[in-house]
Short mmCIF file of C-alpha atoms in Angstrom, two decimals:
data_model
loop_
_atom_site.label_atom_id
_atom_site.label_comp_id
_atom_site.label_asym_id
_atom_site.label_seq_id
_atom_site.Cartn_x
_atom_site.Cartn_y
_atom_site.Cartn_z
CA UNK Y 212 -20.48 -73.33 51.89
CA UNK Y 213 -22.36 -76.15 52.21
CA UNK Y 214 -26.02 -75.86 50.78
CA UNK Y 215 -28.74 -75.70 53.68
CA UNK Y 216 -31.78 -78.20 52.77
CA UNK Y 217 -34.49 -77.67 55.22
CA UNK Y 218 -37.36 -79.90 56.63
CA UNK Y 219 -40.07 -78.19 57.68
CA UNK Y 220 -42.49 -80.15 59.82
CA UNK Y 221 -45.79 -79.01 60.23
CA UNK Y 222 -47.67 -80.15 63.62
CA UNK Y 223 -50.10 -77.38 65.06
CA UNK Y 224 -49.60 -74.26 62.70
CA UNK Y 225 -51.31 -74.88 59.92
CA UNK Y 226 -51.37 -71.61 58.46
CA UNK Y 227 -48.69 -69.38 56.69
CA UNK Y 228 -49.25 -65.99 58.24
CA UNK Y 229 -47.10 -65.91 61.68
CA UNK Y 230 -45.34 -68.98 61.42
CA UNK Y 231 -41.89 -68.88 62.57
CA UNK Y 232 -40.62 -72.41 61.66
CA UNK Y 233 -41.67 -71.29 58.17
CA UNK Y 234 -40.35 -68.08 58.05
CA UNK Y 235 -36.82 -69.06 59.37
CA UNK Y 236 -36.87 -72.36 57.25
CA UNK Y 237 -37.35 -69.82 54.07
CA UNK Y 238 -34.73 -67.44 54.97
CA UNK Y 239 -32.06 -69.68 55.49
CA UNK Y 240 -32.74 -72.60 53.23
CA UNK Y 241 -32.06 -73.27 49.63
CA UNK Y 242 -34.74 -76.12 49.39
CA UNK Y 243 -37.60 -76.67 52.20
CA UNK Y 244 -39.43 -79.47 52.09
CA UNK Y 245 -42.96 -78.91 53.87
CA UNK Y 246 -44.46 -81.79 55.37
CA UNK Y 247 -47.18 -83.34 57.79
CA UNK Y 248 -47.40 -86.98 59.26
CA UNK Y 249 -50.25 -88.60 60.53
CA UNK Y 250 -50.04 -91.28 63.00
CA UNK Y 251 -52.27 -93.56 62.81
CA UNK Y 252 -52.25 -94.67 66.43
CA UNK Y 253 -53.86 -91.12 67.14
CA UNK Y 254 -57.29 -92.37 65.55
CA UNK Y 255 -57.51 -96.40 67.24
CA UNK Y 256 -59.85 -96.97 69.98
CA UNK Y 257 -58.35 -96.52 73.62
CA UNK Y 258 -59.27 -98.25 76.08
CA UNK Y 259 -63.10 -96.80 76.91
CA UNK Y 260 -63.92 -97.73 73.52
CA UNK Y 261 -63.14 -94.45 71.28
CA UNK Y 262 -61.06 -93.64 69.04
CA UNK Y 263 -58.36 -91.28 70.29
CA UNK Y 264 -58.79 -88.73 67.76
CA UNK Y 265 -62.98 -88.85 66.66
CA UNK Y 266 -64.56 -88.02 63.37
CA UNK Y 267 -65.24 -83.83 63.79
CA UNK Y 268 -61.29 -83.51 65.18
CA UNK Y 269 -60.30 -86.07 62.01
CA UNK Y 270 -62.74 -84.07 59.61
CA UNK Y 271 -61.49 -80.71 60.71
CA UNK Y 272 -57.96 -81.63 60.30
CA UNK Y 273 -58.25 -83.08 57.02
CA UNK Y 274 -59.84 -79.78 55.77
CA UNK Y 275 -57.48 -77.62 57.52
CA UNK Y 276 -54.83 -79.50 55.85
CA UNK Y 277 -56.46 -79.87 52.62
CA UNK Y 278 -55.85 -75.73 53.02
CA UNK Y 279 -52.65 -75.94 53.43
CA UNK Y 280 -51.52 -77.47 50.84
CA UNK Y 281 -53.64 -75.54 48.49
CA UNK Y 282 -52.30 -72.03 50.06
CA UNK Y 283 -48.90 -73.44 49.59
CA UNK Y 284 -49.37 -74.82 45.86
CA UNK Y 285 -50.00 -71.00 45.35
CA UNK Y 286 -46.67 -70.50 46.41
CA UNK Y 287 -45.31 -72.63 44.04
CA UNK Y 288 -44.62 -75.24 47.03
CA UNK Y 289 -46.49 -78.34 48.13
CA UNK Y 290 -47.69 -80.09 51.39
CA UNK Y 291 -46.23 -83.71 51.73
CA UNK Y 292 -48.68 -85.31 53.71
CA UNK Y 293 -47.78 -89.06 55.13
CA UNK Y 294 -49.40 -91.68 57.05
CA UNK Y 295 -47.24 -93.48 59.60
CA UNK Y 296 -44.78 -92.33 63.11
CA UNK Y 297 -42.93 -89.35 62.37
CA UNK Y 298 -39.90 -91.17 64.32
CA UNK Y 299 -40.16 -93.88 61.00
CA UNK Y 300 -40.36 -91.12 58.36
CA UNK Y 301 -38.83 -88.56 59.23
CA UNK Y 302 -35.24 -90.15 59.37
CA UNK Y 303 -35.91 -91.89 56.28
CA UNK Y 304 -36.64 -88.46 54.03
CA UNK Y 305 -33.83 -86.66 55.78
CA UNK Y 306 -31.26 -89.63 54.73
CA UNK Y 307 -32.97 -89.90 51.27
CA UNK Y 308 -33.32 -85.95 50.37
CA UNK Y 309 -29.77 -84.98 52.23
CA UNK Y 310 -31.56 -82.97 54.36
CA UNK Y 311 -29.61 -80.85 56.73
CA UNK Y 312 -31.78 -79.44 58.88
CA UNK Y 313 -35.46 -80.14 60.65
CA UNK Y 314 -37.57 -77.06 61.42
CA UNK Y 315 -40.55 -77.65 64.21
CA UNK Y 316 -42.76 -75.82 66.85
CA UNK Y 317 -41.74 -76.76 70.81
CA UNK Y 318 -44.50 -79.07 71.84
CA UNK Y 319 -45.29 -79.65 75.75
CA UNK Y 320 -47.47 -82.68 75.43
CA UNK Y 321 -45.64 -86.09 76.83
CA UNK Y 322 -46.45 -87.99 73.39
CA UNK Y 323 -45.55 -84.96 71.55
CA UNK Y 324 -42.11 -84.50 73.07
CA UNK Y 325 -41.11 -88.30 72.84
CA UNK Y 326 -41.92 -88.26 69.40
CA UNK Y 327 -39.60 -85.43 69.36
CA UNK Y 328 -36.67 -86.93 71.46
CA UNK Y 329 -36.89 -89.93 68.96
CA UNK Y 330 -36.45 -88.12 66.13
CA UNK Y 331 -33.61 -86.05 67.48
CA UNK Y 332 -31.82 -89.29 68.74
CA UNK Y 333 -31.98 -90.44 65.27
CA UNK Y 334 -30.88 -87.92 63.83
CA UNK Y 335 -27.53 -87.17 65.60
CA UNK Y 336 -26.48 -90.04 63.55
CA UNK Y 337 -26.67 -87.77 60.41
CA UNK Y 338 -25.43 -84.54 62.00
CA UNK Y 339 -28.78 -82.96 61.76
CA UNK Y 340 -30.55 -80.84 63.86
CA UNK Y 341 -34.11 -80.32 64.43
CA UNK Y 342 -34.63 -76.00 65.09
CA UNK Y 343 -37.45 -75.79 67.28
CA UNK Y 344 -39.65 -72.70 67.74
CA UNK Y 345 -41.68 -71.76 70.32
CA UNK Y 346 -45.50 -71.03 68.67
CA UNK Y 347 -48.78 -70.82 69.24
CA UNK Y 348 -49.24 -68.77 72.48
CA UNK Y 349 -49.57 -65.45 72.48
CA UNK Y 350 -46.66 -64.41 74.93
CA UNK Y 351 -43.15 -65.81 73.99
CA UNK Y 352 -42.15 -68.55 76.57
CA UNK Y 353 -38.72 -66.47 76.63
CA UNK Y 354 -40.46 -63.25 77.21
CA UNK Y 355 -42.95 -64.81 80.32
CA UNK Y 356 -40.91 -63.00 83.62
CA UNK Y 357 -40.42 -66.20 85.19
CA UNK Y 358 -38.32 -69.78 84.66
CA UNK Y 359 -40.80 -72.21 83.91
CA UNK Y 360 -40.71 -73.74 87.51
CA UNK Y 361 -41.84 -70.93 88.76
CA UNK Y 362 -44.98 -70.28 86.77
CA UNK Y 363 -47.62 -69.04 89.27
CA UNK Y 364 -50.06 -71.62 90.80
CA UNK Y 365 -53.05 -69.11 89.94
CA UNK Y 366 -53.97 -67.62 87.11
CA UNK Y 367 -54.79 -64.14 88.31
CA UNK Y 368 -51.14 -63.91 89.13
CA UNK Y 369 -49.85 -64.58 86.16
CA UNK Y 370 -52.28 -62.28 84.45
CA UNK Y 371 -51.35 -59.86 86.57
CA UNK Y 372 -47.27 -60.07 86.10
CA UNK Y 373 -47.17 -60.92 82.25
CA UNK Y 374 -49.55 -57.87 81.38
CA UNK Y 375 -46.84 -55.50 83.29
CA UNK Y 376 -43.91 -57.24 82.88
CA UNK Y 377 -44.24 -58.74 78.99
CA UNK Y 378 -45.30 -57.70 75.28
CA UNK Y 379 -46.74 -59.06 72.31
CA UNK Y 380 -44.52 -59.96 69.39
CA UNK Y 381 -44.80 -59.07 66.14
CA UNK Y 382 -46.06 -61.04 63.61
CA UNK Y 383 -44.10 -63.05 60.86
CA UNK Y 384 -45.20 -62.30 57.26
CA UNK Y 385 -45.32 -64.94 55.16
CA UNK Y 386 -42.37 -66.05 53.47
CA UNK Y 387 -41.50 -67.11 50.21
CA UNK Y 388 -40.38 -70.61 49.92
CA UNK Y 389 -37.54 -72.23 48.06
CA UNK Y 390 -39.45 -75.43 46.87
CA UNK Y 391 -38.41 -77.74 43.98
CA UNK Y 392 -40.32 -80.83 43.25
CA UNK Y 393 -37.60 -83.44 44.10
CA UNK Y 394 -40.23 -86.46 45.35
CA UNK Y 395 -43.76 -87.15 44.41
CA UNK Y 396 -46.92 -85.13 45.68
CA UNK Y 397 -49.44 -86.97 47.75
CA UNK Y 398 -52.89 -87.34 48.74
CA UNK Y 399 -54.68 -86.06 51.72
CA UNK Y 400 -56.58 -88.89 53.40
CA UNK Y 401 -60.27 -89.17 52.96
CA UNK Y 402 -62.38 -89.38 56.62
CA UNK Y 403 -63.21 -93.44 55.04
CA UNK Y 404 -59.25 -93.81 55.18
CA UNK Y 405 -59.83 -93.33 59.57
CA UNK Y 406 -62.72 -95.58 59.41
CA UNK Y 407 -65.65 -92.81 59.35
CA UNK Y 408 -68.60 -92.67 57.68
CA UNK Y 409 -69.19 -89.15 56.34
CA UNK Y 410 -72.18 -87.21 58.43
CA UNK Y 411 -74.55 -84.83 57.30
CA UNK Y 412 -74.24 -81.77 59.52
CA UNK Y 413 -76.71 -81.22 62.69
CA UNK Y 414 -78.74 -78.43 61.36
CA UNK Y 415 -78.65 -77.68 65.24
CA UNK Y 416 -75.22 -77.41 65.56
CA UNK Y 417 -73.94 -73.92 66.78
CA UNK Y 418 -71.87 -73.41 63.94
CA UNK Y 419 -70.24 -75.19 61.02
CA UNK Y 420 -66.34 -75.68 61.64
CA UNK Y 421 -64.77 -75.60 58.58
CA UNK Y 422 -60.67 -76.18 58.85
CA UNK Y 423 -58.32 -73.81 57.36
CA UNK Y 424 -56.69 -70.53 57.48
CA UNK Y 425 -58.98 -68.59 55.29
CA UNK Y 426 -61.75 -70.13 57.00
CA UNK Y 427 -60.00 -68.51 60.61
CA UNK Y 428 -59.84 -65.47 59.06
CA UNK Y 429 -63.14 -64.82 58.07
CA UNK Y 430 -64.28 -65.87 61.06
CA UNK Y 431 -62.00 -63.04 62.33
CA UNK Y 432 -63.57 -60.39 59.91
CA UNK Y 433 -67.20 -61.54 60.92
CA UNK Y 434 -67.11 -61.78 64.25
CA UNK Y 435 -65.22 -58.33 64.82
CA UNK Y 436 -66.01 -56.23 61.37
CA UNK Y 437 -69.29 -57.51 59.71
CA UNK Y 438 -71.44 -58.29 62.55
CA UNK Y 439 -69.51 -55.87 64.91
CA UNK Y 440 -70.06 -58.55 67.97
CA UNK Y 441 -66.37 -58.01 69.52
CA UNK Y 442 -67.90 -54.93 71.73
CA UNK Y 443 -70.62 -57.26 73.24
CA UNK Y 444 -68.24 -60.21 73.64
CA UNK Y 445 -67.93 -60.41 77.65
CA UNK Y 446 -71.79 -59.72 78.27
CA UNK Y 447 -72.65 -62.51 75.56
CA UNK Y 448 -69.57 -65.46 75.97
CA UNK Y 449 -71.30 -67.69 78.71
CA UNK Y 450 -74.73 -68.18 76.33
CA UNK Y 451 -75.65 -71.68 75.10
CA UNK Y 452 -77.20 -71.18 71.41
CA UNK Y 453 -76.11 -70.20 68.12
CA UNK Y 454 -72.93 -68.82 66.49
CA UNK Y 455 -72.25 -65.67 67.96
CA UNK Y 456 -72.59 -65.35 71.48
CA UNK Y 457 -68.66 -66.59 71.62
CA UNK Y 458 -65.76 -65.87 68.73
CA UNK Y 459 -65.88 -69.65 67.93
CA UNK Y 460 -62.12 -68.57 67.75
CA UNK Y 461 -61.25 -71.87 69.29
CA UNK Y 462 -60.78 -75.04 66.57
CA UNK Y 463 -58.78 -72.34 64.64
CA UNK Y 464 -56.48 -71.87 66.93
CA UNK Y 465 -56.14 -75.33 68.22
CA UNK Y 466 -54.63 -76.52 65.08
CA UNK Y 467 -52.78 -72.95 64.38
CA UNK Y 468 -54.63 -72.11 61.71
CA UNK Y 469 -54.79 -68.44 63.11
CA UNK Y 470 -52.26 -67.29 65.85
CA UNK Y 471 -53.22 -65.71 68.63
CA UNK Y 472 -51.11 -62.74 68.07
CA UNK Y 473 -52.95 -62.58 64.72
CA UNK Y 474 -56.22 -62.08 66.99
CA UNK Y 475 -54.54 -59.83 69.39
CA UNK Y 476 -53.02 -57.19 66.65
CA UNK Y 477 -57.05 -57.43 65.24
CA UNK Y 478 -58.36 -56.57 68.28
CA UNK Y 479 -56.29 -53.85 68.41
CA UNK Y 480 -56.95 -52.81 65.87
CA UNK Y 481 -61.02 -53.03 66.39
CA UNK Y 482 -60.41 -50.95 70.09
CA UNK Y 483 -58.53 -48.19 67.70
CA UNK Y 484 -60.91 -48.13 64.48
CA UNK Y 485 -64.54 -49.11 66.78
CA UNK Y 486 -64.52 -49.44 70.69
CA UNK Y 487 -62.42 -50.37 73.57
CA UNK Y 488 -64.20 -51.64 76.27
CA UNK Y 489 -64.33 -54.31 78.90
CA UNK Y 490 -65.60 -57.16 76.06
CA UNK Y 491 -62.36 -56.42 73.69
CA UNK Y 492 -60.11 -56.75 77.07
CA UNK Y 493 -61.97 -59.94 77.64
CA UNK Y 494 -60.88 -61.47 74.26
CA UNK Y 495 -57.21 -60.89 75.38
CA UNK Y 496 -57.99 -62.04 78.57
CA UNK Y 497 -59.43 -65.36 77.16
CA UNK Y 498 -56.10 -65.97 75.24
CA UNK Y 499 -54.32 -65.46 78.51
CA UNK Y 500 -55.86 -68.32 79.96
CA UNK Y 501 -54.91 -70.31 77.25
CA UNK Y 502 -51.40 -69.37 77.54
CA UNK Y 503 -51.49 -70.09 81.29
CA UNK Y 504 -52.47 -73.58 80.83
CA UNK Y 505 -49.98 -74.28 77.51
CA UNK Y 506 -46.97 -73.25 80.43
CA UNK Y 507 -48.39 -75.30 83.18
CA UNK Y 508 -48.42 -78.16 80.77
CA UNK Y 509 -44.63 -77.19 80.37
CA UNK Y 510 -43.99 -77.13 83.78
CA UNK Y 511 -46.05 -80.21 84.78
CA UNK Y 512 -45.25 -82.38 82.50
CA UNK Y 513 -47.46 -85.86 82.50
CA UNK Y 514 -49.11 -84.54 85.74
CA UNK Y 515 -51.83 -83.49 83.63
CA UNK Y 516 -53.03 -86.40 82.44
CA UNK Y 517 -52.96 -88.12 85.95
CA UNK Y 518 -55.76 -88.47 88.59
CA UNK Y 519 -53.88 -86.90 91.16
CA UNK Y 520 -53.50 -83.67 89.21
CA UNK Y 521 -50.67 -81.61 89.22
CA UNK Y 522 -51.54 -81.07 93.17
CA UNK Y 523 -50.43 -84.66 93.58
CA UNK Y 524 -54.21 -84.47 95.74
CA UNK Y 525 -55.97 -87.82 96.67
CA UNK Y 526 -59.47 -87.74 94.67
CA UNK Y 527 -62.10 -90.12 95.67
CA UNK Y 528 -63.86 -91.60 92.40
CA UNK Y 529 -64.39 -94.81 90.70
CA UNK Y 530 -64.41 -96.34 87.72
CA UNK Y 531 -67.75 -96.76 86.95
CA UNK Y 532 -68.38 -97.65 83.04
CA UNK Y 533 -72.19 -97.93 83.33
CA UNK Y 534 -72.10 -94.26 84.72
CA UNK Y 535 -69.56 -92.74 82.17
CA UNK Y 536 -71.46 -94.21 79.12
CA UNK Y 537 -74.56 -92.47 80.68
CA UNK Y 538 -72.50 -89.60 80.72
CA UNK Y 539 -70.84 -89.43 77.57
CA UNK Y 540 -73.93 -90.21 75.38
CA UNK Y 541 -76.09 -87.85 76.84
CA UNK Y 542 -79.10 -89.93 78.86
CA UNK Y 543 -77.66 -89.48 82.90
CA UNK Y 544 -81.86 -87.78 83.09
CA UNK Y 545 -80.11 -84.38 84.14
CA UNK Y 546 -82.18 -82.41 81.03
CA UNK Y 547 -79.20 -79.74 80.86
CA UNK Y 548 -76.64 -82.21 81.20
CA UNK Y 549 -77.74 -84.46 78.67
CA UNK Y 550 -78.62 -81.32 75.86
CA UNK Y 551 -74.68 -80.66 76.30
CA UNK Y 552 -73.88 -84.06 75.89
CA UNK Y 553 -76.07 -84.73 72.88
CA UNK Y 554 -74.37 -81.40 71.38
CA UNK Y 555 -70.99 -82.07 72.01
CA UNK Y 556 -71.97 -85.80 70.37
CA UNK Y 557 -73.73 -84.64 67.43
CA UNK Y 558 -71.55 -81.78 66.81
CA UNK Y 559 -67.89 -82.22 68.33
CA UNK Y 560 -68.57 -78.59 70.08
CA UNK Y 561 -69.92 -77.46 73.58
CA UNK Y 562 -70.13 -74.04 74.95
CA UNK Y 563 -67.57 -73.49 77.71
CA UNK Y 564 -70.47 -73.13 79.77
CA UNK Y 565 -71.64 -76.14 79.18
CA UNK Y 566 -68.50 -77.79 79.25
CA UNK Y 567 -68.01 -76.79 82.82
CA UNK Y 568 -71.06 -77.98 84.02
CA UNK Y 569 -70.51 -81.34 82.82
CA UNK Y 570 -66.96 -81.80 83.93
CA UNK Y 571 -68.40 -81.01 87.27
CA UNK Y 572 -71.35 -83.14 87.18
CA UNK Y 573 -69.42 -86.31 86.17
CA UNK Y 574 -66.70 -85.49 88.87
CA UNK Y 575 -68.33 -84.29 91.73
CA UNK Y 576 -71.68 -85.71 91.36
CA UNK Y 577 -71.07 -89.13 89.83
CA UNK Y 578 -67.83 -89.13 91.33
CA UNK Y 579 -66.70 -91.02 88.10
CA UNK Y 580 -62.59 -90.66 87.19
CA UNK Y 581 -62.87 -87.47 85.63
CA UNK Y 582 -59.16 -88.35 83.45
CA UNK Y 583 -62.68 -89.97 81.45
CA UNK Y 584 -64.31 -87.20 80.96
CA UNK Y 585 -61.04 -85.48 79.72
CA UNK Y 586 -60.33 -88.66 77.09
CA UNK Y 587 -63.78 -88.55 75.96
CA UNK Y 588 -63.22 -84.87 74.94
CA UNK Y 589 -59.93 -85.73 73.56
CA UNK Y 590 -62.16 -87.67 71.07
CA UNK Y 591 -65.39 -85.24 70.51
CA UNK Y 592 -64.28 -81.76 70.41
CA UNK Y 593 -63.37 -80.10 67.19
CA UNK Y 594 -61.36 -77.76 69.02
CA UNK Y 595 -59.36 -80.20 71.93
CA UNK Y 596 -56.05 -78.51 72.50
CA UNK Y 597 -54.01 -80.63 75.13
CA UNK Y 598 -53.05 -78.13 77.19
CA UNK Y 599 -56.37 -75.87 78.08
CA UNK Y 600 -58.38 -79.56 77.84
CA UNK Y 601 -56.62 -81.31 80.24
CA UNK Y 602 -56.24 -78.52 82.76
CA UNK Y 603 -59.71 -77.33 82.69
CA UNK Y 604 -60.80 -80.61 83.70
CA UNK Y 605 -58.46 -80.78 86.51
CA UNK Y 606 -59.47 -77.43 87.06
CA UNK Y 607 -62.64 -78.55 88.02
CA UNK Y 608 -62.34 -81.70 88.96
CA UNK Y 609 -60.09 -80.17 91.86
CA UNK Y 610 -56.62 -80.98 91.45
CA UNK Y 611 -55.79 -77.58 88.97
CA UNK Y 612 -55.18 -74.70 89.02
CA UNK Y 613 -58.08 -73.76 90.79
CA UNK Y 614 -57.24 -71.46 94.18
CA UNK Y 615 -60.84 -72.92 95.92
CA UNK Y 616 -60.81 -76.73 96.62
CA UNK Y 617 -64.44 -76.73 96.88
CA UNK Y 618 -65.37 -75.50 93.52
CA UNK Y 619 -68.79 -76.85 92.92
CA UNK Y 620 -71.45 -75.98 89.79
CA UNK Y 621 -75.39 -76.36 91.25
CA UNK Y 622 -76.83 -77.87 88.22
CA UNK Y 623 -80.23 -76.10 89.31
CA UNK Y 624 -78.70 -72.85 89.69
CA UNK Y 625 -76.87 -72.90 86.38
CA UNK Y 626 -80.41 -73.26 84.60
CA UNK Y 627 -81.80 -70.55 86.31
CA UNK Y 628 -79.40 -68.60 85.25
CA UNK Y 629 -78.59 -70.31 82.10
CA UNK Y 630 -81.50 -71.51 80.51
CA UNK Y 631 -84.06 -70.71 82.49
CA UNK Y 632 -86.89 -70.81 79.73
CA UNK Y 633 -85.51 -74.13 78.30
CA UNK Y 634 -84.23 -72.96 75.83
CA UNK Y 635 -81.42 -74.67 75.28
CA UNK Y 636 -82.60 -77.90 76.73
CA UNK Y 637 -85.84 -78.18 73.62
CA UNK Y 638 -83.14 -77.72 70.86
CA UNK Y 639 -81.22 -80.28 71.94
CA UNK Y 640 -83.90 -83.00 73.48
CA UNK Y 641 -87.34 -83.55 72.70
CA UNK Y 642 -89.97 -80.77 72.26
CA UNK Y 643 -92.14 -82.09 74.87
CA UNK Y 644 -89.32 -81.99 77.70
CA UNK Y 645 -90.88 -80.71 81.17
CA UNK Y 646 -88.33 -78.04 81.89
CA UNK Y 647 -89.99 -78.22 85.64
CA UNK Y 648 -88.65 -81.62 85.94
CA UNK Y 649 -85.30 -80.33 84.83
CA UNK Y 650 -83.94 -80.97 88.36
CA UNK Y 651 -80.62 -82.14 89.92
CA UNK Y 652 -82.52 -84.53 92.63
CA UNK Y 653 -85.29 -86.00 90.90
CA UNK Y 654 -82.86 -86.89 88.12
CA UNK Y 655 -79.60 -88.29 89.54
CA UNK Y 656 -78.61 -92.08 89.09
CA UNK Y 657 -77.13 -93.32 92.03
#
C-alpha cells in the first residue's frame, strides 16, 4: 500500500482543538506537513488608498500564528509558514515532498475559492487531491435542512428551522501528528516585513486582542467562569465601553482560533453548572447569525461584494472620496459617529452597536457607496470575517438580508439611548465636547 503523505493547509483554523482537516490528516497519514501561506497581495493598497489587510488584522494574525506553531512544536510538529500565492507553492512542495494528498477547510469567499480551483487544477496533474472540510460554523453545512439554494431570505427563518430540524456536532480532540522534519523550519514575518510600524496600544481601547488559541480560551474561561458575565450577556451586548459588556468572542473566531462549537459545548456547560437564561440563549443565538451569513455567502457567491446586493436592488449613492475620507477617519462633525470612527482607527475594533450606526450613516445619510465602508472594514477590524462583514453592511445598507427596506438608525435617537451622558463620545474625542451639540442636523456635511 502506497504510503499516504499529507498536506495540511492551514487558512482560518488556527487552533488544534476541533479541527477536522487536522484530525483526519493525522489519522490517515504517515507524514503531515502543516503549513500556512501568506499572500502578499492581501496587505497592498486597493484602490481607496489602504492596504487590503491593515496593521491590527496583520498584527493579530501574526500572533495567532506565532501560536500555532508553538502549540504544534509541542507536538513534536512544526508550522511552515511561507510568503507568496498558495497556487505557486503549493504545487511546488507537493511535487518536491511526494505529497499525496492536500487537506483544507471549504472556503465561500470568491478569492478564496479561486485560489482553491487553481490549486486543484494543478494538481490533477500529479494525481492529488485536495480533502476539503467544512469548518468554522457551528451547524454542519450537510446537516442545515435545506440545499444551499434554498437557504431562507430571513434570518428568523432559518433560526427557526435549524434549531428544530439540526444538532450540534461533536467536537474533534486533538490529534497526534505524524511529523518528521524533512525541509527547513521558517520564520514568522515581523509586522516591518507588511510595511507597519509597530504601535503602542490605545490605553482606550476596549480590550487588548491578543491572537492565539490559548488566548481564545481564556477569554472563554473569563468571560463565562471568572467574571461570571455570560448570565448578563443579552442585557449588556449593545453597550459602547470597556471589555465586558460583549464576549469579545469575535477576532477568535474569525481566524478559528476557537470554534464555535467549542463556545457552544461551554455554554452548555455554564446553563448546566450556573444559569440558563435568556443571555446564555443569546450567545447561541449570536453564532446563528454568523452561520446565516457564512451560507448566504455560499449561496450568493460574489453578490456580496457588489452594490446591488444579493437583491440585485438599484441603490442610489455616489462616489464621493471627500465624504468617505471624512468618514473613515473619524471628523464627518457627527460626535458619536466620529468616537466610533476614531475607535475602530485607533484600535481595529468597534462595538456592533457602533458599527451599525456608522454603516447606516455613511449609506443612508451620506449616501456614499457603502461596498466603501465594507473595504474600509476589511482593512481596520481585528475581527473582519468575509462573510458576517460583507452582509451586515448590505444588511444595512438595504440590499441584505434585511426583511424591511426602510431600515434606518436616527443618529439622535441612538445617543439617547446609547450614550446619553456622553459617555462614550469624551473617551473617544476631546474632554471639552458639548454633548448638546451632539446632533444629526447641526452636524451633517452636505
Amino acid at each position: 500500500m502506497k504510503e499516504k503523505r499529507s498536506l495540511l493547509w492551514f487558512k482560518n483554523e488556527l487552533r488544534l482543538l476541533d479541527n477536522e482537516i487536522l484530525f483526519r490528516a493525522s489519522a490517515k497519514a504517515s507524514f503531515v506537513l502543516p503549513v500556512y501561506i501568506i499572500d502578499p497581495a492581501q496587505f497592498q493598497p486597493g484602490k481607496l488608498g489602504f492596504p487590503k489587510t491593515g496593521y491590527f488584522r496583520t498584527q493579530f494574525l501574526l500572533e495567532s500564528l506565532t501560536a500555532l506553531k508553538s502549540s504544534l512544536q509541542k507536538l513534536n510538529a512544526d508550522l511552515h509558514v511561507f510568503v507568496g500565492r498558495a497556487e505557486d507553492i503549493i504545487p511546488q512542495l507537493v511535487k518536491e515532498l511526494k505529497i499525496t494528498a492536500v487537506y483544507a477547510s471549504q472556503e465561500v469567499g470568491s478569492e478564496e475559492l479561486a485560489t482553491q480551483y487553481a490549486i486543484e487544477l494543478q494538481l490533477e496533474k500529479f494525481g492529488v487531491p485536495i480533502e476539503l472540510y467544512w469548518q468554522n460554523t457551528l451547524y454542519h453545512a450537510d446537516d442545515i435542512p435545506w440545499p444551499i439554494n434554498r437557504l431562507p431570505d430571513t434570518f428568523t427563518n432559518f433560526r427557526k428551522e435549524i434549531e428544530q430540524e439540526s444538532s450540534v456536532r461533536k467536537i474533534f480532540s486533538i490529534a497526534e501528528i505524524a511529523y518528521q522534519q524533512e525541509i527547513e523550519s521558517t520564520n514568522i514575518p515581523t509586522i516591518q516585513d507588511f510595511g507597519f510600524t509597530p504601535a503602542l496600544k490605545d490605553n482606550r481601547c476596549a480590550i487588548e486582542f491578543r491572537g492565539g488559541e490559548q488566548n481564545a480560551q481564556e477569554r472563554l474561561q473569563e468571560y463565562f467562569w471568572e467574571k461570571d458575565l455570560l448570565r448578563t450577556y443579552k442585557e449588556t451586548r449593545n453597550e459602547l465601553l470597556g471589555s465586558d459588556y460583549s464576549s469579545k468572542f469575535s477576532a477568535w473566531l474569525a481566524l478559528g482560533c476557537i470554534s464555535p462549537r467549542t463556545i457552544y459545548n461551554e455554554v452548555k456547560r455554564y446553563e448546566q453548572e450556573r444559569v440558563k437564561n435568556d443571555s446564555t440563549y443569546w450567545l447561541i443565538f449570536e453564532l446563528l447569525w454568523r452561520d446565516y451569513f457564512r451560507f448566504a455567502a455560499k449561496k450568493f457567491g460574489v453578490k456580496i461584494f457588489q452594490r446591488k446586493g444579493i437583491r440585485n436592488k438599484a441603490f442610489v449613492s455616489t462616489n464621493d472620496a471627500v465624504l468617505f475620507e471624512k468618514w473613515r477617519l473619524g471628523e464627518i462633525g457627527v460626535d458619536f459617529i466620529d468616537a466610533n470612527m476614531r475607535e475602530l482607527l485607533h484600535t481595529g475594533f468597534m462595538s456592533n452597536r457602533g458599527r451599525q450606526n456608522v454603516a447606516s450613516y455613511l449609506a443612508k445619510d451620506y449616501k456614499v457607496n457603502w461596498t466603501w465602508g465594507a473595504a474600509w472594514f476589511e482593512s481596520q477590524l481585528v475581527d473582519y470575517d468575509v462573510s458576517s462583514n460583507w452582509l451586515n453592511w448590505a444588511y444595512v445598507a438595504g440590499v441584505g438580508n434585511d426583511p424591511r427596506e426602510d431600515r434606518y438608525f436616527n443618529t439622535e435617537s441612538q445617543i439617547r439611548k446609547y450614550d446619553p451622558k456622553g459617555k462614550y463620545v469624551r473617551h473617544w474625542l476631546a474632554d471639552n465636547i458639548d454633548v448638546s451639540k451632539n446632533t444629526h442636523e447641526s452636524k451633517v456635511i452636505s
